Tab-separated table of C-alpha atoms in Angstrom:
chain	number	residue	atom	x	y	z
G	1	MET	CA	24.126	40.959	3.875
G	2	LEU	CA	20.758	42.645	3.450
G	3	LYS	CA	20.897	42.047	-0.222
G	4	ARG	CA	21.499	38.291	0.269
G	5	LEU	CA	18.668	38.074	2.815
G	6	GLY	CA	16.406	39.861	0.335
G	7	LYS	CA	17.291	37.436	-2.363
G	8	GLU	CA	16.603	34.463	-0.007
G	9	TRP	CA	13.138	35.836	0.907
G	10	ARG	CA	12.319	36.531	-2.704
G	11	GLU	CA	13.227	32.910	-3.612
G	12	LYS	CA	11.097	31.617	-0.762
G	13	PHE	CA	8.204	33.808	-1.906
G	14	GLU	CA	8.485	32.570	-5.451
G	15	PHE	CA	8.658	28.991	-4.244
G	16	GLY	CA	5.524	29.542	-2.184
G	17	ILE	CA	3.659	31.137	-5.095
G	18	PHE	CA	4.428	28.160	-7.348
G	19	THR	CA	3.642	25.472	-4.703
G	20	LEU	CA	0.484	27.093	-3.366
G	21	PRO	CA	-1.805	25.873	-6.269
G	22	VAL	CA	-0.553	22.369	-5.760
G	23	LEU	CA	-1.159	22.499	-2.046
G	24	ILE	CA	-4.630	23.804	-2.616
G	25	CYS	CA	-5.416	21.044	-5.109
G	26	ILE	CA	-4.128	18.393	-2.699
G	27	ALA	CA	-6.154	19.850	0.101
G	28	VAL	CA	-9.331	19.943	-1.909
G	29	ALA	CA	-8.809	16.435	-3.418
G	30	PHE	CA	-7.591	14.638	-0.290
G	31	TYR	CA	-7.327	16.438	3.094
G	32	ILE	CA	-10.771	18.111	3.157
G	33	PRO	CA	-12.632	14.964	1.931
G	34	PHE	CA	-10.660	12.959	4.513
G	35	ALA	CA	-11.640	15.338	7.270
G	36	MET	CA	-15.254	15.109	6.094
G	37	THR	CA	-14.996	11.292	6.087
G	38	ILE	CA	-13.952	11.315	9.739
G	39	ARG	CA	-16.904	13.607	10.554
G	40	TYR	CA	-19.450	11.644	8.690
G	41	SER	CA	-18.238	8.364	10.132
G	42	MET	CA	-19.519	9.544	13.540
G	43	THR	CA	-23.065	10.320	12.251
G	44	LYS	CA	-26.250	8.595	11.337
G	45	TRP	CA	-26.878	10.037	7.899
G	46	ASN	CA	-28.938	8.828	4.817
G	47	GLY	CA	-27.032	11.010	2.386
G	48	ILE	CA	-29.970	13.363	1.817
G	49	SER	CA	-30.768	15.212	5.037
G	50	LYS	CA	-28.930	18.488	5.665
G	51	HIS	CA	-28.340	17.740	9.301
G	52	PRO	CA	-26.697	14.340	10.021
G	53	LYS	CA	-27.291	12.990	13.551
G	54	PHE	CA	-24.183	12.785	15.550
G	55	VAL	CA	-23.754	9.320	17.217
G	56	GLY	CA	-20.095	9.341	18.265
G	57	LEU	CA	-18.349	5.946	17.990
G	58	ASP	CA	-21.608	3.924	17.770
G	59	ASN	CA	-21.038	3.086	14.112
G	60	PHE	CA	-17.573	1.647	14.912
G	61	LYS	CA	-18.988	-0.370	17.898
G	62	GLN	CA	-21.718	-1.782	15.765
G	63	ILE	CA	-19.201	-2.771	13.011
G	64	PHE	CA	-16.938	-4.670	15.407
G	65	SER	CA	-19.643	-6.136	17.647
G	66	GLY	CA	-22.514	-7.281	15.596
G	67	ASP	CA	-22.029	-6.736	11.844
G	68	THR	CA	-21.564	-10.302	10.452
G	69	ASN	CA	-21.679	-8.930	6.899
G	70	PHE	CA	-18.507	-6.905	7.616
G	71	SER	CA	-16.718	-9.752	9.256
G	72	ASP	CA	-17.556	-12.146	6.424
G	73	ALA	CA	-16.488	-9.546	3.832
G	74	ALA	CA	-13.255	-9.010	5.758
G	75	TRP	CA	-12.517	-12.746	5.768
G	76	PHE	CA	-13.243	-12.967	2.077
G	77	THR	CA	-10.933	-10.018	1.385
G	78	ILE	CA	-8.082	-11.562	3.505
G	79	LYS	CA	-8.319	-14.887	1.667
G	80	TYR	CA	-8.496	-13.179	-1.648
G	81	ALA	CA	-5.586	-10.844	-0.928
G	82	ILE	CA	-3.298	-13.627	0.297
G	83	LEU	CA	-3.953	-15.950	-2.672
G	84	TYR	CA	-3.825	-13.044	-5.186
G	85	ILE	CA	-0.521	-11.671	-3.949
G	86	VAL	CA	1.156	-15.103	-3.905
G	87	ILE	CA	-0.205	-16.467	-7.093
G	88	VAL	CA	0.145	-13.335	-9.300
G	89	ASN	CA	3.684	-12.655	-8.166
G	90	VAL	CA	4.916	-16.277	-8.591
G	91	LEU	CA	3.366	-16.589	-12.012
G	92	ALA	CA	4.701	-13.174	-13.086
G	93	ILE	CA	8.236	-14.104	-12.013
G	94	LEU	CA	8.086	-17.381	-13.848
G	95	LEU	CA	6.699	-15.781	-16.998
G	96	ALA	CA	9.140	-12.950	-16.816
G	97	VAL	CA	12.093	-15.441	-16.694
G	98	LEU	CA	10.677	-17.228	-19.765
G	99	LEU	CA	9.974	-14.019	-21.689
G	100	ASP	CA	13.353	-12.615	-20.841
G	101	MET	CA	14.977	-15.307	-22.962
G	102	LYS	CA	15.850	-14.408	-26.539
G	103	LEU	CA	12.985	-16.011	-28.378
G	104	LYS	CA	11.445	-14.953	-31.656
G	105	SER	CA	7.955	-14.662	-30.215
G	106	THR	CA	8.988	-12.811	-27.068
G	107	SER	CA	7.637	-9.369	-28.176
G	108	TRP	CA	4.323	-10.818	-29.202
G	109	LEU	CA	3.954	-12.845	-25.996
G	110	ARG	CA	4.670	-9.741	-23.896
G	111	ALA	CA	2.055	-7.809	-25.680
G	112	ALA	CA	-0.495	-10.655	-25.372
G	113	PHE	CA	-0.017	-10.776	-21.652
G	114	PHE	CA	-0.234	-7.002	-21.163
G	115	ILE	CA	-3.228	-6.292	-23.372
G	116	PRO	CA	-5.831	-7.547	-20.760
G	117	TYR	CA	-4.405	-5.091	-18.214
G	118	ILE	CA	-5.431	-2.163	-20.547
G	119	LEU	CA	-9.046	-3.209	-20.238
G	120	SER	CA	-11.166	-2.128	-17.253
G	121	LEU	CA	-11.915	-4.842	-14.706
G	122	VAL	CA	-15.598	-4.034	-15.031
G	123	ILE	CA	-15.451	-4.814	-18.727
G	124	VAL	CA	-13.284	-7.923	-18.123
G	125	GLY	CA	-15.848	-9.073	-15.499
G	126	PHE	CA	-18.800	-8.852	-17.960
G	127	ILE	CA	-16.767	-10.635	-20.636
G	128	TRP	CA	-15.906	-13.511	-18.313
G	129	LYS	CA	-19.467	-13.596	-16.968
G	130	PHE	CA	-20.566	-14.303	-20.526
G	131	ILE	CA	-17.771	-16.910	-20.964
G	132	PHE	CA	-18.687	-18.697	-17.656
G	133	MET	CA	-22.486	-18.718	-18.430
G	134	GLN	CA	-22.672	-19.102	-22.239
G	135	GLY	CA	-19.139	-20.076	-23.466
G	136	PHE	CA	-18.628	-22.888	-20.932
G	137	ASN	CA	-22.110	-24.219	-21.617
G	138	SER	CA	-21.307	-24.500	-25.360
G	139	LEU	CA	-17.858	-26.064	-24.641
G	140	GLY	CA	-19.510	-28.550	-22.321
G	141	GLU	CA	-21.980	-29.644	-25.008
G	142	SER	CA	-19.278	-29.911	-27.688
G	143	THR	CA	-16.618	-31.643	-25.594
G	144	GLY	CA	-18.557	-33.445	-22.893
G	145	TRP	CA	-16.073	-32.430	-20.239
G	146	ALA	CA	-17.727	-32.117	-16.773
G	147	ILE	CA	-15.541	-29.146	-15.790
G	148	PHE	CA	-17.562	-26.934	-18.171
G	149	ASP	CA	-20.844	-28.057	-16.617
G	150	LEU	CA	-19.938	-26.749	-13.188
G	151	SER	CA	-21.689	-23.714	-11.898
G	152	TRP	CA	-18.675	-21.355	-11.790
G	153	LEU	CA	-20.619	-18.344	-10.578
G	154	GLY	CA	-23.415	-20.098	-8.684
G	155	THR	CA	-21.401	-22.090	-6.190
G	156	PRO	CA	-19.585	-20.158	-3.351
G	157	GLY	CA	-16.220	-21.958	-3.669
G	158	LEU	CA	-16.166	-21.846	-7.484
G	159	ALA	CA	-17.368	-18.181	-7.485
G	160	PHE	CA	-14.361	-17.312	-5.335
G	161	ILE	CA	-12.013	-19.157	-7.668
G	162	SER	CA	-13.637	-17.405	-10.684
G	163	ILE	CA	-13.073	-13.893	-9.194
G	164	LEU	CA	-9.507	-14.804	-8.208
G	165	GLY	CA	-8.750	-16.289	-11.622
G	166	VAL	CA	-10.176	-13.405	-13.596
G	167	SER	CA	-8.323	-10.861	-11.546
G	168	ILE	CA	-5.050	-12.621	-12.025
G	169	TRP	CA	-5.688	-13.060	-15.769
G	170	GLN	CA	-6.391	-9.332	-16.156
G	171	SER	CA	-3.577	-7.896	-14.125
G	172	ILE	CA	-0.612	-10.321	-14.489
G	173	GLY	CA	0.747	-8.336	-17.501
G	174	PHE	CA	1.358	-5.324	-15.282
G	175	TYR	CA	3.508	-7.287	-12.798
G	176	LEU	CA	5.161	-9.137	-15.686
G	177	VAL	CA	6.475	-5.840	-17.052
G	178	ILE	CA	7.888	-4.896	-13.666
G	179	TYR	CA	9.751	-8.213	-13.322
G	180	ILE	CA	11.110	-8.083	-16.870
G	181	ALA	CA	12.570	-4.735	-16.210
G	182	GLY	CA	14.013	-6.117	-13.000
G	183	LEU	CA	15.596	-9.073	-14.810
G	184	GLN	CA	17.137	-6.807	-17.396
G	185	SER	CA	18.904	-4.867	-14.711
G	186	VAL	CA	20.612	-8.019	-13.242
G	187	PRO	CA	24.387	-7.766	-14.290
G	188	GLU	CA	25.362	-10.371	-16.780
G	189	ASP	CA	28.841	-10.710	-15.386
G	190	LEU	CA	27.375	-12.120	-12.182
G	191	LYS	CA	25.532	-14.795	-14.109
G	192	GLU	CA	28.648	-15.576	-16.134
G	193	ALA	CA	30.776	-15.817	-13.053
G	194	ALA	CA	28.189	-18.226	-11.446
G	195	THR	CA	28.251	-20.340	-14.622
G	196	VAL	CA	32.080	-20.544	-14.474
G	197	ASP	CA	31.833	-21.589	-10.813
G	198	GLY	CA	29.621	-24.437	-11.935
G	199	ALA	CA	26.141	-23.108	-10.848
G	200	GLY	CA	23.228	-24.540	-12.646
G	201	PRO	CA	20.111	-22.552	-13.792
G	202	MET	CA	18.185	-23.177	-10.575
G	203	ARG	CA	21.198	-22.221	-8.391
G	204	LYS	CA	21.766	-19.017	-10.365
G	205	PHE	CA	18.117	-18.061	-10.145
G	206	PHE	CA	17.817	-18.443	-6.411
G	207	SER	CA	21.281	-17.181	-5.476
G	208	ILE	CA	21.674	-14.313	-7.892
G	209	THR	CA	18.535	-13.379	-9.906
G	210	LEU	CA	15.918	-13.636	-7.129
G	211	PRO	CA	17.877	-11.553	-4.526
G	212	LEU	CA	18.589	-8.885	-7.093
G	213	LEU	CA	14.864	-8.757	-7.972
G	214	ALA	CA	14.052	-7.577	-4.400
G	215	PRO	CA	13.124	-3.976	-5.532
G	216	SER	CA	10.840	-5.302	-8.182
G	217	ILE	CA	9.322	-7.705	-5.702
G	218	THR	CA	8.698	-4.908	-3.227
G	219	ILE	CA	6.872	-2.808	-5.816
G	220	SER	CA	4.878	-5.715	-7.144
G	221	VAL	CA	3.783	-6.991	-3.713
G	222	PHE	CA	2.824	-3.462	-2.677
G	223	MET	CA	0.729	-2.950	-5.748
G	224	ALA	CA	-0.853	-6.327	-5.433
G	225	LEU	CA	-1.584	-5.832	-1.746
G	226	THR	CA	-3.301	-2.444	-2.162
G	227	ASN	CA	-5.283	-3.586	-5.323
G	228	SER	CA	-6.442	-6.884	-3.647
G	229	ILE	CA	-7.572	-5.277	-0.405
G	230	LYS	CA	-9.667	-2.806	-2.437
G	231	VAL	CA	-11.128	-5.348	-4.825
G	232	PHE	CA	-14.565	-4.227	-5.980
G	233	ASP	CA	-15.129	-3.794	-9.713
G	234	VAL	CA	-14.655	-7.376	-10.775
G	235	ILE	CA	-17.023	-8.551	-8.059
G	236	LEU	CA	-19.616	-5.991	-9.137
G	237	SER	CA	-19.568	-7.104	-12.795
G	238	LEU	CA	-18.915	-10.828	-12.387
G	239	THR	CA	-20.962	-12.074	-9.456
G	240	GLY	CA	-22.687	-9.022	-7.968
G	241	GLY	CA	-21.698	-10.307	-4.520
G	242	GLY	CA	-23.474	-13.680	-5.059
G	243	PRO	CA	-24.284	-16.373	-4.595
G	244	GLY	CA	-26.062	-15.429	-1.325
G	245	GLY	CA	-23.573	-12.662	-0.480
G	246	THR	CA	-20.662	-15.068	-0.219
G	247	THR	CA	-18.354	-12.949	-2.487
G	248	TYR	CA	-18.788	-9.667	-0.752
G	249	SER	CA	-15.493	-7.852	-0.267
G	250	ILE	CA	-14.995	-5.037	2.173
G	251	ALA	CA	-15.154	-2.490	-0.589
G	252	TYR	CA	-18.321	-4.012	-2.003
G	253	ASP	CA	-19.897	-4.151	1.495
G	254	ILE	CA	-19.170	-0.462	1.807
G	255	TYR	CA	-20.773	0.234	-1.555
G	256	ARG	CA	-23.786	-1.802	-0.658
G	257	ASP	CA	-24.391	-0.089	2.709
G	258	THR	CA	-23.697	3.392	1.397
G	259	PHE	CA	-25.418	3.499	-2.046
G	260	GLN	CA	-27.957	0.684	-1.874
G	261	ASN	CA	-29.095	0.842	1.805
G	262	ASN	CA	-28.522	4.645	2.164
G	263	LEU	CA	-26.444	4.207	5.328
G	264	TYR	CA	-23.924	6.885	4.428
G	265	GLY	CA	-22.614	7.444	7.933
G	266	TYR	CA	-22.287	3.739	8.604
G	267	GLY	CA	-20.701	3.054	5.213
G	268	THR	CA	-18.228	5.967	5.759
G	269	ALA	CA	-17.166	4.410	9.020
G	270	LYS	CA	-16.398	1.180	7.196
G	271	ALA	CA	-14.452	3.110	4.576
G	272	LEU	CA	-12.391	4.797	7.281
G	273	ILE	CA	-11.584	1.375	8.760
G	274	LEU	CA	-10.558	0.083	5.368
G	275	PHE	CA	-8.282	3.081	4.802
G	276	LEU	CA	-6.523	2.550	8.060
G	277	ALA	CA	-6.165	-1.155	7.428
G	278	VAL	CA	-4.582	-0.550	4.006
G	279	LEU	CA	-2.307	2.129	5.551
G	280	VAL	CA	-1.042	-0.048	8.342
G	281	VAL	CA	-0.575	-3.165	6.211
G	282	THR	CA	1.233	-1.353	3.457
G	283	ILE	CA	3.610	0.410	5.907
G	284	ILE	CA	4.492	-2.993	7.466
G	285	GLN	CA	4.917	-4.569	4.076
G	286	LEU	CA	7.185	-1.863	2.754
G	287	THR	CA	9.254	-1.821	5.955
G	288	VAL	CA	9.831	-5.533	5.862
G	289	PHE	CA	10.665	-5.771	2.135
G	290	LYS	CA	12.860	-2.717	2.188
G	291	ARG	CA	15.000	-4.345	4.896
G	292	ARG	CA	15.268	-7.413	2.725
G	293	GLU	CA	16.416	-5.275	-0.239
G	294	VAL	CA	19.295	-3.927	1.832
G	295	GLU	CA	20.252	-7.471	2.800
G	296	ALA	CA	20.156	-8.617	-0.760
């Protein structure tokens, strides 16, 4: 009995020794900075002084009562997130169905769609900024089409469409790979049975393929949701928040207050609100979609 207890304690000790470095790394990388974030969100701090002034919940009161920049940025982020999630997932599913067919150029097309995802969104933003400003101008002169003469980065509505389009173009390959993997896991015997029963392509897709893609849809919507709420880099490189601050996202507004206006305490309070919003929304999304997976 004592020998067995000694063996159990030794195993627990060994387990603790091997997991302790991991726990320390997680604490240093996440828990300690998160605790400091909560602390600094209740201070008035310029990021330089050694003694931040404690102001309690004043930062949060100011954010929710009189900060029009934050409310406008939140509305921009909500619109962007909804459209991005819907469009990128619908297009990715349609493209995955097409590229799952046995075509000669399937491998090349898959690679072509995935290559932009390898590039950083900052680099992609600068490339498309050049295309919108110089490339479209040359195309407009050579073709005479009015669409190339539009101010794609100088008009609020068109700037929003430009950011959304560039983001979808860059990231659709990632979601495409997820959906192709999901399609390849759909049993062929179910499709053959549906064909024997007289089901057409559309009926097979909506009755068999789409329900069985529920796990892939859950993952893709989760990734699209978190990425769209935190959108920052493409705005920084493509529009810089312009024209007139109409393309500020919440993340960009946090960056502007923190690093440009030196309002570190105020910006940290906004970052904490963004973190809680992402946490709540993703928990709800995963709960709802997981239930649909079980039903499917």
